[in-house]
Short mmCIF file of C-alpha atoms and ligand atoms in Angstrom, two decimals:
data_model
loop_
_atom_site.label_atom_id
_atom_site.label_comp_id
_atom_site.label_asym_id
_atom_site.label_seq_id
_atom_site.Cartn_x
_atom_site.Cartn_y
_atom_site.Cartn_z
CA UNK A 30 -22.02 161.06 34.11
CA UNK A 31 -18.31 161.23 35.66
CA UNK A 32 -16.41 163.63 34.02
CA UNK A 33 -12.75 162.76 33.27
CA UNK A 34 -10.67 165.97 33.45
CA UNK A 35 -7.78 165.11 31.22
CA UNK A 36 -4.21 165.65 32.89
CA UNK A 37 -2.16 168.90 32.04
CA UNK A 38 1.17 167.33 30.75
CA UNK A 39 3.76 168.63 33.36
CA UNK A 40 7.40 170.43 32.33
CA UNK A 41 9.87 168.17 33.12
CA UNK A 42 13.56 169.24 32.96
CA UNK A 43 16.80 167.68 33.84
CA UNK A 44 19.74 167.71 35.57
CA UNK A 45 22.85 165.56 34.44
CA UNK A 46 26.69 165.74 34.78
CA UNK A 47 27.84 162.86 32.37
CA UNK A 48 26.33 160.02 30.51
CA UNK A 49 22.89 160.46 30.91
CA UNK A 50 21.59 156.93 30.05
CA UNK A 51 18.94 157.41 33.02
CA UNK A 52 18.00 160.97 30.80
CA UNK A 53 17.37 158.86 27.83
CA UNK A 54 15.34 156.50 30.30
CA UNK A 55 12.93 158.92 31.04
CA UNK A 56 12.94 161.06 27.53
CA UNK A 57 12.29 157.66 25.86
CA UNK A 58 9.19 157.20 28.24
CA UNK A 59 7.99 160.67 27.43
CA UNK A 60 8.57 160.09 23.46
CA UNK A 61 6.53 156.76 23.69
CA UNK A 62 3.37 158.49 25.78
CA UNK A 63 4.06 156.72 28.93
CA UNK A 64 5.20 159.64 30.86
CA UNK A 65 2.04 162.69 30.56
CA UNK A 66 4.87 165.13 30.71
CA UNK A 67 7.01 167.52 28.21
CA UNK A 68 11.27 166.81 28.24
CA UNK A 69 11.83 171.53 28.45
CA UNK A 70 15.54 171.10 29.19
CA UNK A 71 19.01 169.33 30.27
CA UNK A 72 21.23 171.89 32.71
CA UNK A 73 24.92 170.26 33.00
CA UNK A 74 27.67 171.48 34.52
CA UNK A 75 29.37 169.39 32.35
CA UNK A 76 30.13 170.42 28.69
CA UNK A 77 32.10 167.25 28.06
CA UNK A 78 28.78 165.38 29.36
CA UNK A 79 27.51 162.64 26.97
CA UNK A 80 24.01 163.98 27.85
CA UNK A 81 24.12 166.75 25.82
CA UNK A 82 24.43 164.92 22.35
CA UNK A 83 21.27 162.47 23.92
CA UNK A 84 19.44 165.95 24.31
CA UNK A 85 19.93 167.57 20.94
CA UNK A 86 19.22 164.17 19.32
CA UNK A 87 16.01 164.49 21.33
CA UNK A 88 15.33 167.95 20.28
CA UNK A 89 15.54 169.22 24.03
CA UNK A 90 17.29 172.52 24.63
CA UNK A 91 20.89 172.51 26.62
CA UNK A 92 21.95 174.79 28.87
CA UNK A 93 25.91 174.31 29.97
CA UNK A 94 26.71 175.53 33.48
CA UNK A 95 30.34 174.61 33.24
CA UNK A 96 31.51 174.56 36.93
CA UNK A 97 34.85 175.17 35.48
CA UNK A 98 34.22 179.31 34.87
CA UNK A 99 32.84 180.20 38.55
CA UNK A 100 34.80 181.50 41.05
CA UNK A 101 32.87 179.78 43.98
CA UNK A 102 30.55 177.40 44.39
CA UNK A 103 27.96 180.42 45.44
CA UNK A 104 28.37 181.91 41.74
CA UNK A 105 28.06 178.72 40.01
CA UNK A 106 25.30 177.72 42.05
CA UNK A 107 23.54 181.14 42.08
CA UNK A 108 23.95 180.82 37.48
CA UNK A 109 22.23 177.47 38.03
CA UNK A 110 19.14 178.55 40.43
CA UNK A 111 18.69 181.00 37.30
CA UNK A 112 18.81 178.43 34.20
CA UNK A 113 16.49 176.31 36.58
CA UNK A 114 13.74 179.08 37.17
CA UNK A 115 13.89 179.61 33.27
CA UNK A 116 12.52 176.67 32.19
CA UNK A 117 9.76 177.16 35.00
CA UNK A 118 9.53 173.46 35.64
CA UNK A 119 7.06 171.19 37.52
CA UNK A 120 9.42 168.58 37.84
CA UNK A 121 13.38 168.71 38.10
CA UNK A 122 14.75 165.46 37.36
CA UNK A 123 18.54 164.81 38.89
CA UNK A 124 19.58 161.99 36.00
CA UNK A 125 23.37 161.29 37.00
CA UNK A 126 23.66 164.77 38.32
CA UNK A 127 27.05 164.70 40.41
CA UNK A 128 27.32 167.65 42.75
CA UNK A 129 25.09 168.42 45.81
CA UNK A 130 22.68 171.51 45.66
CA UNK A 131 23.20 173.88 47.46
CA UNK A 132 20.00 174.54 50.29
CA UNK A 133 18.75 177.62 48.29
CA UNK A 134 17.87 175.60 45.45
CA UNK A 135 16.76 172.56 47.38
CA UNK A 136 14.24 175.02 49.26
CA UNK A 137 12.62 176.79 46.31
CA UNK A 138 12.35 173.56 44.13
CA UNK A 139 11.45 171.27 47.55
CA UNK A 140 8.45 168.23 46.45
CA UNK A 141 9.49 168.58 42.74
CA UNK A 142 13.03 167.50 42.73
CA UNK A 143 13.76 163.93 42.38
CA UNK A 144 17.46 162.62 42.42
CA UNK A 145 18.30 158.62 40.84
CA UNK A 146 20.66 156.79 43.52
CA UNK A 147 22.70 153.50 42.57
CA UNK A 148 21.92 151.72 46.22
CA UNK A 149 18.99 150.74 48.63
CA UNK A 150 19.07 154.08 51.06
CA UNK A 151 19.84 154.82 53.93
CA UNK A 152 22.88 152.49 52.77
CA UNK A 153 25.56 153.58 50.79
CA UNK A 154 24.86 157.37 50.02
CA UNK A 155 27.46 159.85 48.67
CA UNK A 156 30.01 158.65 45.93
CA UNK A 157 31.17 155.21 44.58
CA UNK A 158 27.90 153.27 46.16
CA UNK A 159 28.60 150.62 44.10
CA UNK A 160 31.78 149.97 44.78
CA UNK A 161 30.86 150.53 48.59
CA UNK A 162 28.20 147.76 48.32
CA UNK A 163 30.86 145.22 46.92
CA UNK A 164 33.40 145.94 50.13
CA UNK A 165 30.42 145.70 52.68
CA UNK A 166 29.77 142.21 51.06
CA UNK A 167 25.69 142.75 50.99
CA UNK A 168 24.03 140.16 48.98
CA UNK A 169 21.38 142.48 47.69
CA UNK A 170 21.76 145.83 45.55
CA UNK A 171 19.76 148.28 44.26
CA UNK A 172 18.60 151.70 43.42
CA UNK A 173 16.35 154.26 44.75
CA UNK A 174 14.75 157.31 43.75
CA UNK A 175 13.89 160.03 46.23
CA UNK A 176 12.96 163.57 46.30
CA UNK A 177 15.97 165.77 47.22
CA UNK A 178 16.19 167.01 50.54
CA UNK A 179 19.07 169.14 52.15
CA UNK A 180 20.77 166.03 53.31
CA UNK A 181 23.26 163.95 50.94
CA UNK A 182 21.00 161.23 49.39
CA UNK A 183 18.31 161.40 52.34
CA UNK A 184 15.40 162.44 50.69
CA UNK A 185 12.02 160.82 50.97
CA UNK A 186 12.11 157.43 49.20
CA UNK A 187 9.44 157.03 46.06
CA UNK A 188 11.04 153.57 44.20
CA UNK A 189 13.43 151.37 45.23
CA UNK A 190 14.42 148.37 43.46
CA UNK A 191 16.54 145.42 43.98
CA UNK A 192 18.96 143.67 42.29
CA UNK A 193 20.97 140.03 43.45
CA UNK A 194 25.08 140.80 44.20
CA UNK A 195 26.78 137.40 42.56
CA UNK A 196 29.61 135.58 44.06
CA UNK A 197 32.42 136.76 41.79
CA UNK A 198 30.81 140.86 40.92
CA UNK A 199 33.18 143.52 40.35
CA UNK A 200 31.83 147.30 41.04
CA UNK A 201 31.32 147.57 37.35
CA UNK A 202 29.17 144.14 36.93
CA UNK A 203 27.16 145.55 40.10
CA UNK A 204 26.98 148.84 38.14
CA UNK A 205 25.15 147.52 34.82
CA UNK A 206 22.72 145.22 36.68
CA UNK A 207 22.09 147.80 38.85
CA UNK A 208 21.52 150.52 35.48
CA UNK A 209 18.97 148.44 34.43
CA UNK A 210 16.94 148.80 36.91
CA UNK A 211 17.73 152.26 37.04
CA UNK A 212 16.36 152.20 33.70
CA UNK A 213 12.96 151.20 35.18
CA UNK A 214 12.46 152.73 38.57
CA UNK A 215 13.21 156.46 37.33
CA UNK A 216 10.73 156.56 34.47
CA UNK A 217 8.24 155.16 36.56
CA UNK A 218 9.01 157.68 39.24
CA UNK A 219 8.28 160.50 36.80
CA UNK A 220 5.60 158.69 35.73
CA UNK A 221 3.85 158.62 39.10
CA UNK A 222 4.89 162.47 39.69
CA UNK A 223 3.06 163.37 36.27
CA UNK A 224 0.02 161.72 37.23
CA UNK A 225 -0.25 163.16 40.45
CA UNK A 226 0.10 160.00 42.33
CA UNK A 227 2.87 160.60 44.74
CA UNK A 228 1.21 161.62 48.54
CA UNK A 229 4.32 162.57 50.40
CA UNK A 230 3.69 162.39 54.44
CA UNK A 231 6.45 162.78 56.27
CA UNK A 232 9.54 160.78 55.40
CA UNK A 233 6.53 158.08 53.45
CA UNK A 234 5.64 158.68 49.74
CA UNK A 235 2.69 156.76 49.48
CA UNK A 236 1.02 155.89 45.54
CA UNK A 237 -2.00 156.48 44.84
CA UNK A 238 -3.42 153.93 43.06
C1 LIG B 324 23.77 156.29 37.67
O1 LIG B 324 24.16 155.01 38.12
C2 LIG B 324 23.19 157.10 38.80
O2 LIG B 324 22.42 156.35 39.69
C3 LIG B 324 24.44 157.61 39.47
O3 LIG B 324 25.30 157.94 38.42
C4 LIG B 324 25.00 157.12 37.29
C5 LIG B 324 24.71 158.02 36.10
O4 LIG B 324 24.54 157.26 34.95
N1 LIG B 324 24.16 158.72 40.32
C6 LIG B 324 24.77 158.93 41.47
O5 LIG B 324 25.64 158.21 41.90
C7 LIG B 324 24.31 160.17 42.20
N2 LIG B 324 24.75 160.14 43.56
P1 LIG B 324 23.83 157.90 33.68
O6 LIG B 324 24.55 159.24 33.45
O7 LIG B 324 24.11 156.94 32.57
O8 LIG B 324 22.39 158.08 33.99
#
């Protein structure tokens, strides 16, 4: 008889500068048993970050890395590798997180880092993609989620979805269609990850079905 070895529920923690409505995405995923994982902590660099209420409502533990007290980007950066080891994580979800690791951290957490991106990469990576889809005048938007390499955004891609640009969007109509499927892709990135279904080869994540 086949024996079905049940999965071990993987440590999931995030990383989020400001709103974190992608956070609550994926925590609300986890609370409903659709993600086989445990929420074991939000880092922000943020302490004004709406994120941190979402956690503690959530019953996930905070830790504030205020960018604000280091002296360099080295120290704050070197606080942050720390507060990441300590939650000794399988899975580091970036969930609206606004700065770009340095390559220390993107080395020792390399194939369990995944980052949410408002845009169909390669196109419109950095800041503002959005708004940087409205002035290019594409006709299709999107997001993308894709482990974290040491390049701005160009990480190997796991999800992408798409969303229609209408004749008369602003960057902040783009922005809410676009949230939604935010919404969708990133807890079902996470969910993939926690199953053990993503087969990265290269620059290709394939899914195991
Ligand atoms: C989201 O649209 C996310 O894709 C974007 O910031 C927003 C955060 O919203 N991230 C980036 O632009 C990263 N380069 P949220 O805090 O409500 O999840």
């Amino acid at each position: 008889m086949e024996q079905v070895i049940p999965l071990r529920k993987k440590r999931i923690a995030f990383l989020a500068s400001g709103r974190g409505s992608n956070f609550q995405a994926v925590i609300d995923a986890i609370a409903s048993g659709e993600i086989p994982g445990i929420g074991v902590g939000l880092i922000t660099d943020n302490p004004r970050a709406y994120a941190i209420e979402r956690a503690e409502h959530g019953g996930i533990p905070v830790r504030v890395i205020d960018y604000a007290d280091f002296a360099s980007k080295a120290a704050y950066e070197e606080a942050l590798l720390a507060a990441m080891r300590d939650f000794q994580a399988d899975l580091f979800v970036l969930a609206g997180y606004m700065r770009i690791l340095g390559s220390d951290i993107v080395r020792e957490f390399s194939g369990r880092m995944i980052n949410i991106h408002p845009a169909l990469l390669p196109a419109f990576p950095g800041l503002h993609a959005q708004r940087q889809a409205i002035e290019y005048g594409v006709k299709v938007a999107g997001c993308t989620v894709h482990l974290v390499d040491d390049g701005t955004d160009t990480g190997p891609i796991v999800i992408q979805r798409c969303v229609p640009v209408l004749e008369d969007d602003d960057e902040t109509a783009l922005a809410e269609r676009i949230l939604a499927e935010e919404h969708r892709a990133l807890p079902l990135a996470v969910k993939l990850f926690c199953e053990d279904r993503l087969i990265v080869e290269g620059r290709r994540v394939r899914i195991r079905p």
